[in-house]
mmCIF file of C-alpha atoms in Angstrom:
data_model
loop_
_atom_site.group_PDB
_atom_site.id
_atom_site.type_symbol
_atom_site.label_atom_id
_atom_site.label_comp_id
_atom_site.label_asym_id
_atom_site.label_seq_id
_atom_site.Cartn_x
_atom_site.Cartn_y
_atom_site.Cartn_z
ATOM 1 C CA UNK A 1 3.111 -6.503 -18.027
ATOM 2 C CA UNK A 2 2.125 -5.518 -14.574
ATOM 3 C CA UNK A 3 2.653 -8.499 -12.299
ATOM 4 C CA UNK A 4 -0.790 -7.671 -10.643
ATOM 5 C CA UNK A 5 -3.222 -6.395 -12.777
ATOM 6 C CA UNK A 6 -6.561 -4.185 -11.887
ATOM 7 C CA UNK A 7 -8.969 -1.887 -13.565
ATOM 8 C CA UNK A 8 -8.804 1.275 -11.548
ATOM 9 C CA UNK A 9 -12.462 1.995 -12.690
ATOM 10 C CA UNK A 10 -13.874 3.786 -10.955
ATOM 11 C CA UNK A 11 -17.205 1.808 -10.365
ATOM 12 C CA UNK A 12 -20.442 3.103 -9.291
ATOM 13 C CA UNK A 13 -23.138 1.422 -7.737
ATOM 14 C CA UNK A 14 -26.619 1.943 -6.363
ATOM 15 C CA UNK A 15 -26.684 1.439 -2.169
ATOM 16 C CA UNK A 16 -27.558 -2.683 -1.522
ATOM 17 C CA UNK A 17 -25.761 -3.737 -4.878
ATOM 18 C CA UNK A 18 -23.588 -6.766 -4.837
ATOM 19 C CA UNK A 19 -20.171 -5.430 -5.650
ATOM 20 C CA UNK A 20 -17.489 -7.557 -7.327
ATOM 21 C CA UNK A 21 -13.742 -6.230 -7.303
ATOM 22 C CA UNK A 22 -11.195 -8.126 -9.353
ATOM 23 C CA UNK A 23 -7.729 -8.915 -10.114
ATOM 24 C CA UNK A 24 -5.112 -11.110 -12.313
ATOM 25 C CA UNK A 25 -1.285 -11.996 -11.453
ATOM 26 C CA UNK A 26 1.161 -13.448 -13.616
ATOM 27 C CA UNK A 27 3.671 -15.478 -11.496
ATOM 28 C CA UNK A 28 2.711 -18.543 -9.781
ATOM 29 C CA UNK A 29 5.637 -18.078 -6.849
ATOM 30 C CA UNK A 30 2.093 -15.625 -5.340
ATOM 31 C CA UNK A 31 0.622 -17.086 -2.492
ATOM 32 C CA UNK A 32 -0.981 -15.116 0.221
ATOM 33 C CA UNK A 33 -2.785 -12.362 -1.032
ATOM 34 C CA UNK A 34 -4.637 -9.444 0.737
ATOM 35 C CA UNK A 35 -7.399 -6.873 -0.136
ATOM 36 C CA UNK A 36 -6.635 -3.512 1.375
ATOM 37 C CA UNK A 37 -9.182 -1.063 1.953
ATOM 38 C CA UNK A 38 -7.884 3.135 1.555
ATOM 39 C CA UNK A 39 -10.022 6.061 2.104
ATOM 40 C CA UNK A 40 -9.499 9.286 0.883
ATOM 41 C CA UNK A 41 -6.775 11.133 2.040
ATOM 42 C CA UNK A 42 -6.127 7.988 4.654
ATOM 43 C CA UNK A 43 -2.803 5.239 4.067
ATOM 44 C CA UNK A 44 -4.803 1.550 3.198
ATOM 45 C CA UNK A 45 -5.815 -0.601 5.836
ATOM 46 C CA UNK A 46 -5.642 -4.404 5.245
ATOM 47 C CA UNK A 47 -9.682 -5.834 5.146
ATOM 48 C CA UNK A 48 -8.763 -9.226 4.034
ATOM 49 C CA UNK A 49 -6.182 -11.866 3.329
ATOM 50 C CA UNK A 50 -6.442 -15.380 2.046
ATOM 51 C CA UNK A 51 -3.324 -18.245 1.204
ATOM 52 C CA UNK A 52 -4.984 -20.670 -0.474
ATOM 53 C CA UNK A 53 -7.446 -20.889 -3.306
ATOM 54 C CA UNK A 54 -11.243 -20.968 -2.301
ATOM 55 C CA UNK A 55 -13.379 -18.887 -0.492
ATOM 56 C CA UNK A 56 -13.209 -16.965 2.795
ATOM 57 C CA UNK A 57 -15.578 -14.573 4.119
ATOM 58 C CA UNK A 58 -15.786 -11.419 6.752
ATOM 59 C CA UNK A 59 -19.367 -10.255 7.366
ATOM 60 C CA UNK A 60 -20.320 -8.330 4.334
ATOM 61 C CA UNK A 61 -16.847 -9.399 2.802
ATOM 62 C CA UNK A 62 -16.038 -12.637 0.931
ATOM 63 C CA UNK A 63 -12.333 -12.490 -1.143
ATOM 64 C CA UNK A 64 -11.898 -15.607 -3.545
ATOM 65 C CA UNK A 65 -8.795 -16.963 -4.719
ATOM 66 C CA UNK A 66 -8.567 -19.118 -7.923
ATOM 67 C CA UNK A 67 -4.814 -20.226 -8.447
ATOM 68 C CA UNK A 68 -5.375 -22.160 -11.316
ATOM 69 C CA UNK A 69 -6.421 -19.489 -13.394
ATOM 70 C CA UNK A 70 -4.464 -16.602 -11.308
ATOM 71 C CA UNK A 71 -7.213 -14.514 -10.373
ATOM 72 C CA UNK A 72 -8.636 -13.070 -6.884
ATOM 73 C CA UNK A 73 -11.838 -11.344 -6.168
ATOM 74 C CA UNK A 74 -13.791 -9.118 -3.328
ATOM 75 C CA UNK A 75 -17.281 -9.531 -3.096
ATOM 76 C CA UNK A 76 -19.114 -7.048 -0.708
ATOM 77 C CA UNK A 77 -22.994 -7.833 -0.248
ATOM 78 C CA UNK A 78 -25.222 -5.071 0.445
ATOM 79 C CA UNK A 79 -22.945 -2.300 -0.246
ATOM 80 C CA UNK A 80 -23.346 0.763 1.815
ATOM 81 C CA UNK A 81 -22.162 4.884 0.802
ATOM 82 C CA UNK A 82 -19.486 3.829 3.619
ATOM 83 C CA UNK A 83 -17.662 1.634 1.468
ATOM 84 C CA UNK A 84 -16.834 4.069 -0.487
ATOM 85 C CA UNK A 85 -12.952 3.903 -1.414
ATOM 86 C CA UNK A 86 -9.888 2.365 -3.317
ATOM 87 C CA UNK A 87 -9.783 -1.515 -2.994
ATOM 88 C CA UNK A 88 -6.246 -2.415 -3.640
ATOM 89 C CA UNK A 89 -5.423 -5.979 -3.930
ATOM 90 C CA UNK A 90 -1.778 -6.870 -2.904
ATOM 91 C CA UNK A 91 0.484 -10.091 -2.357
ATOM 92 C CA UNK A 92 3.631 -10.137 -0.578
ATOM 93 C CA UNK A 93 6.936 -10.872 -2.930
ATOM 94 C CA UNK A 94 10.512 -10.918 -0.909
ATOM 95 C CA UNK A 95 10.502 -8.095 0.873
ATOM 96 C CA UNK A 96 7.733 -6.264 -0.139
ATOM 97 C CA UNK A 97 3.906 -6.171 -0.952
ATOM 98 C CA UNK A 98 3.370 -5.862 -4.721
ATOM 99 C CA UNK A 99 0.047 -3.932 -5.442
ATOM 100 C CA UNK A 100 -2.363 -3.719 -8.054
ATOM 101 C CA UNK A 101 -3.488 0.107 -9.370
ATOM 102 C CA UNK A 102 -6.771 0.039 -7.415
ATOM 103 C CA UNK A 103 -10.182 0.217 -8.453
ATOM 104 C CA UNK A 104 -12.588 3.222 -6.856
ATOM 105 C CA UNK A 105 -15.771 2.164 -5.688
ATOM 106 C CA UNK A 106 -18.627 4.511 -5.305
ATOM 107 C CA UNK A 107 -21.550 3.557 -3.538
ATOM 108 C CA UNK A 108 -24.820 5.700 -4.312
ATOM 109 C CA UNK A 109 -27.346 6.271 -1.543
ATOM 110 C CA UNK B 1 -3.651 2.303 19.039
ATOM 111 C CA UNK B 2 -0.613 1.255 17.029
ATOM 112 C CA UNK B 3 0.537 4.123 14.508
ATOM 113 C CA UNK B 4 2.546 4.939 11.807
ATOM 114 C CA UNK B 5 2.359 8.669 11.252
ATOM 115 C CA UNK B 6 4.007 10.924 8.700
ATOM 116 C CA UNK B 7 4.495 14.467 9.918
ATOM 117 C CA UNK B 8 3.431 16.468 6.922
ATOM 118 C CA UNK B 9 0.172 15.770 5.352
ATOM 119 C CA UNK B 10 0.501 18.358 2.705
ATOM 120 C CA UNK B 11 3.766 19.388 1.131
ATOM 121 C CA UNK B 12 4.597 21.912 -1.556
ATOM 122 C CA UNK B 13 7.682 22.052 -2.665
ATOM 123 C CA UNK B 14 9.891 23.829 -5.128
ATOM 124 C CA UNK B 15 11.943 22.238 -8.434
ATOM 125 C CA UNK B 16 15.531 21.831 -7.159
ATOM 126 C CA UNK B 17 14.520 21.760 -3.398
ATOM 127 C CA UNK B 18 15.646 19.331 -1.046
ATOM 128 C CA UNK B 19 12.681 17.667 0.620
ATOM 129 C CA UNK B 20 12.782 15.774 3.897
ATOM 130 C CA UNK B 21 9.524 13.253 4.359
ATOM 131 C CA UNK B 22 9.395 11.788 8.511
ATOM 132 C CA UNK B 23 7.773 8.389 9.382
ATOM 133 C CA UNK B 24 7.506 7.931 13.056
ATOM 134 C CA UNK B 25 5.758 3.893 13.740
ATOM 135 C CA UNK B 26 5.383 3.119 17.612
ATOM 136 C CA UNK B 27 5.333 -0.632 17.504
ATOM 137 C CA UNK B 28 8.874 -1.253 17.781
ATOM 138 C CA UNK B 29 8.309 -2.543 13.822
ATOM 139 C CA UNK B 30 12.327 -3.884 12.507
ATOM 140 C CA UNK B 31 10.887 -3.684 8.708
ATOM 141 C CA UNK B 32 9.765 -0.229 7.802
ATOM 142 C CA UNK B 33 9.044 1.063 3.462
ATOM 143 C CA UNK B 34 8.479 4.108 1.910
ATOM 144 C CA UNK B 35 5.852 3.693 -1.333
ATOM 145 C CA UNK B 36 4.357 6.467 -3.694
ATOM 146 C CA UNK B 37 0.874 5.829 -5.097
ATOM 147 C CA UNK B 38 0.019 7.346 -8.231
ATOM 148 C CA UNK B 39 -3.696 7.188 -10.505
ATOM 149 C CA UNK B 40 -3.247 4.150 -12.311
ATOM 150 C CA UNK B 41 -0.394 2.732 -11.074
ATOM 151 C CA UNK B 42 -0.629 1.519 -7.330
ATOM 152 C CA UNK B 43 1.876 1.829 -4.698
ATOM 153 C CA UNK B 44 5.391 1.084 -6.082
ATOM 154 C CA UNK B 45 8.168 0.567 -3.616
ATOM 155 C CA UNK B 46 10.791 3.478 -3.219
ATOM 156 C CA UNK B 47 13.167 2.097 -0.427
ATOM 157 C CA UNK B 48 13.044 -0.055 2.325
ATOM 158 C CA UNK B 49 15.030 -0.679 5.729
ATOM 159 C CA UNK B 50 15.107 -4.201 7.427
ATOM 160 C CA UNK B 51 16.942 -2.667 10.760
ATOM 161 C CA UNK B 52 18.825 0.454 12.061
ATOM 162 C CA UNK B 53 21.025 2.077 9.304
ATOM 163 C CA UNK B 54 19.807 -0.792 6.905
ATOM 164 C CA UNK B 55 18.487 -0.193 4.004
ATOM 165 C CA UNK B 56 17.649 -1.448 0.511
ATOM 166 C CA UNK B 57 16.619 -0.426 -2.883
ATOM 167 C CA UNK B 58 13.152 -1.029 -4.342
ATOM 168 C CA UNK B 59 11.349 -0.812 -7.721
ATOM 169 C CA UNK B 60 11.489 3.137 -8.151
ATOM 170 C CA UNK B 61 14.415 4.501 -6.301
ATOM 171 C CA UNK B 62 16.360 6.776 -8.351
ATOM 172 C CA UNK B 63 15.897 10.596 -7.144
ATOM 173 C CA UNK B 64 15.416 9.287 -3.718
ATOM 174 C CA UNK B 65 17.303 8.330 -0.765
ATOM 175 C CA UNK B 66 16.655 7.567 2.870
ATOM 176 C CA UNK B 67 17.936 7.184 6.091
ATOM 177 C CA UNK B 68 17.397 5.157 9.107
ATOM 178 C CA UNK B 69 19.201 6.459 12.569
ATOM 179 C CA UNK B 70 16.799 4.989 14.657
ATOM 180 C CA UNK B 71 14.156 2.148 14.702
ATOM 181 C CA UNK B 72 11.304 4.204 14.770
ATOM 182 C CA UNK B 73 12.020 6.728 12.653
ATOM 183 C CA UNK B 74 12.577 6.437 8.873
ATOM 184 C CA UNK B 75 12.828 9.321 6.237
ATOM 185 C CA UNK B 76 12.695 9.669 3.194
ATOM 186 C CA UNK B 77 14.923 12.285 0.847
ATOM 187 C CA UNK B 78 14.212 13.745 -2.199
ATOM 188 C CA UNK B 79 18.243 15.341 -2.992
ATOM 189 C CA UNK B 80 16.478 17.834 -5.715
ATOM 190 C CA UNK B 81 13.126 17.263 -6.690
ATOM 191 C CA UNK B 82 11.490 17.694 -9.523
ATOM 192 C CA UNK B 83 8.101 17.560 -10.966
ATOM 193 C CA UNK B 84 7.967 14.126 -11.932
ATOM 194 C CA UNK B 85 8.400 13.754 -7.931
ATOM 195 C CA UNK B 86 4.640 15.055 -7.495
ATOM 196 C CA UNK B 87 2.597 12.454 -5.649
ATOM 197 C CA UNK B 88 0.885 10.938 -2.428
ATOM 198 C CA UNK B 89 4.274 9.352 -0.402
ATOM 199 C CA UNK B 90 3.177 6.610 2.091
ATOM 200 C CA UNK B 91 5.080 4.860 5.089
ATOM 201 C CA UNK B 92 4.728 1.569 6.420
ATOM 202 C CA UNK B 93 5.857 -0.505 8.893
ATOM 203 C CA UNK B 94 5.788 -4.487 9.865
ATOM 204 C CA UNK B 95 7.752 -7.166 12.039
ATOM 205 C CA UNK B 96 10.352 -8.747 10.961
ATOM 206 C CA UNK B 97 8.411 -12.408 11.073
ATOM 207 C CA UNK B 98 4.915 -11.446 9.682
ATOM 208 C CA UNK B 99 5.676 -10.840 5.679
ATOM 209 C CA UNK B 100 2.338 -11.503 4.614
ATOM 210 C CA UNK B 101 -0.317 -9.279 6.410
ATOM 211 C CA UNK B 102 1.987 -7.369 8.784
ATOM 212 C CA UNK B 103 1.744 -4.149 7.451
ATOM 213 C CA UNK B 104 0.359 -0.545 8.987
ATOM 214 C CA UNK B 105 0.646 2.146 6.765
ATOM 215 C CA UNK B 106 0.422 6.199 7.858
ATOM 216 C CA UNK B 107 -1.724 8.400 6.430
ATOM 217 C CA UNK B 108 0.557 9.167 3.460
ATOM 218 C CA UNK B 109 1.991 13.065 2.625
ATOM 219 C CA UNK B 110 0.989 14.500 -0.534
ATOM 220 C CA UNK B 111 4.021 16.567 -2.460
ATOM 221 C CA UNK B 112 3.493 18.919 -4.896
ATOM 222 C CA UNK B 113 6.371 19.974 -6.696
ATOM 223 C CA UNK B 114 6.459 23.172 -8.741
#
């Protein structure tokens, strides 16, 4: 078992859709955890990072931590064709960030 | 604008070859990694170095080595690749004292091995 876990779709979506990106962990010693943002042929840039279960939100953005039941979520709110990419969630372990597969969004104008 | 940049964005490379990938970062960075990202399965962490000449194993490093001479510069060495090796190679860099959000990654370099 992967210790972060999430479906690479991809996912398509009409422009203005409410777009919900998701993934599970397995160990409880997790606790910060980003959402990085890669376009194609570009290295992922970090959009979001929360510590503690609840709610924070960026603009369009809102990432959602649940600890109790080991899963974290992106929401973006009236999606544009620009957000158009690999969301990759990620949490920091030792010495390293341990990523999840990615999921491709595609946003249709 | 801070940067991390890889010198090669496209690579194609022979079986048995030895392949040289260069990470430059300009932000004075002590931590720097080397990851490969493949369909399906994320970035997984080759190698990383926590200071000059430092360096330490990750998840996937067999077939690769790397080498650290100077702070800003960190490279990564395939000894004789093969076509398992095929895939987008990307660099980052943070500070030693932010773990959890420090990181700037390049651009990656994508190797084709034939």
């Amino acid at each position: 078992q992967k210790e972060v876990e999430q479906d690479p779709g991809p996912l398509s979506v009409p422009e203005g859709a409410i777009v919900s990106l998701n993934c599970t962990y397995s160990n409880s010693a997790f606790q910060y955890f980003m959402w990085y943002r890669q376009y194609s042929r570009k290295g992922p840039e970090l959009l979001m990072y929360t510590y503690s279960s609840g709610n924070k939100e960026d603009g369009r953005f809102t990432a959602q931590v649940d600890k109790s039941s080991k899963y974290i979520s992106l929401f973006i709110r009236d999606s544009q064709p620009s957000d158009s990419a690999t969301y990759l969630c990620a949490t920091p372990y030792g010495n390293k960030l341990v990523f999840g597969a990615g999921t491709i969004l595609r946003v249709k104008s | 604008d801070v940067k991390v940049t890889q010198s090669s964005r496209y690579l194609v490379k022979r079986t048995g070859e030895k392949v040289f990938l260069e990470c430059v970062q300009d932000m004075d960075h002590e931590n720097m990694f080397w990851y490969r990202q493949d369909p399906g399965l994320g970035l997984r962490l080759i190698y990383f170095s926590y200071d000059v000449k430092m360096k330490e194993k990750g998840d996937i490093p067999e077939g690769y080595s790397v080498s650290r001479e100077k702070k800003e510069r960190f490279s990564l060495i395939l000894e004789s690749a093969s076509t398992n090796q095929t895939s987008m190679y990307l660099c980052a860099s943070r500070p030693r004292r932010q773990q959890a959000y420090g990181y700037t990654f390049g651009s990656g370099t994508r190797l084709t091995v034939v």
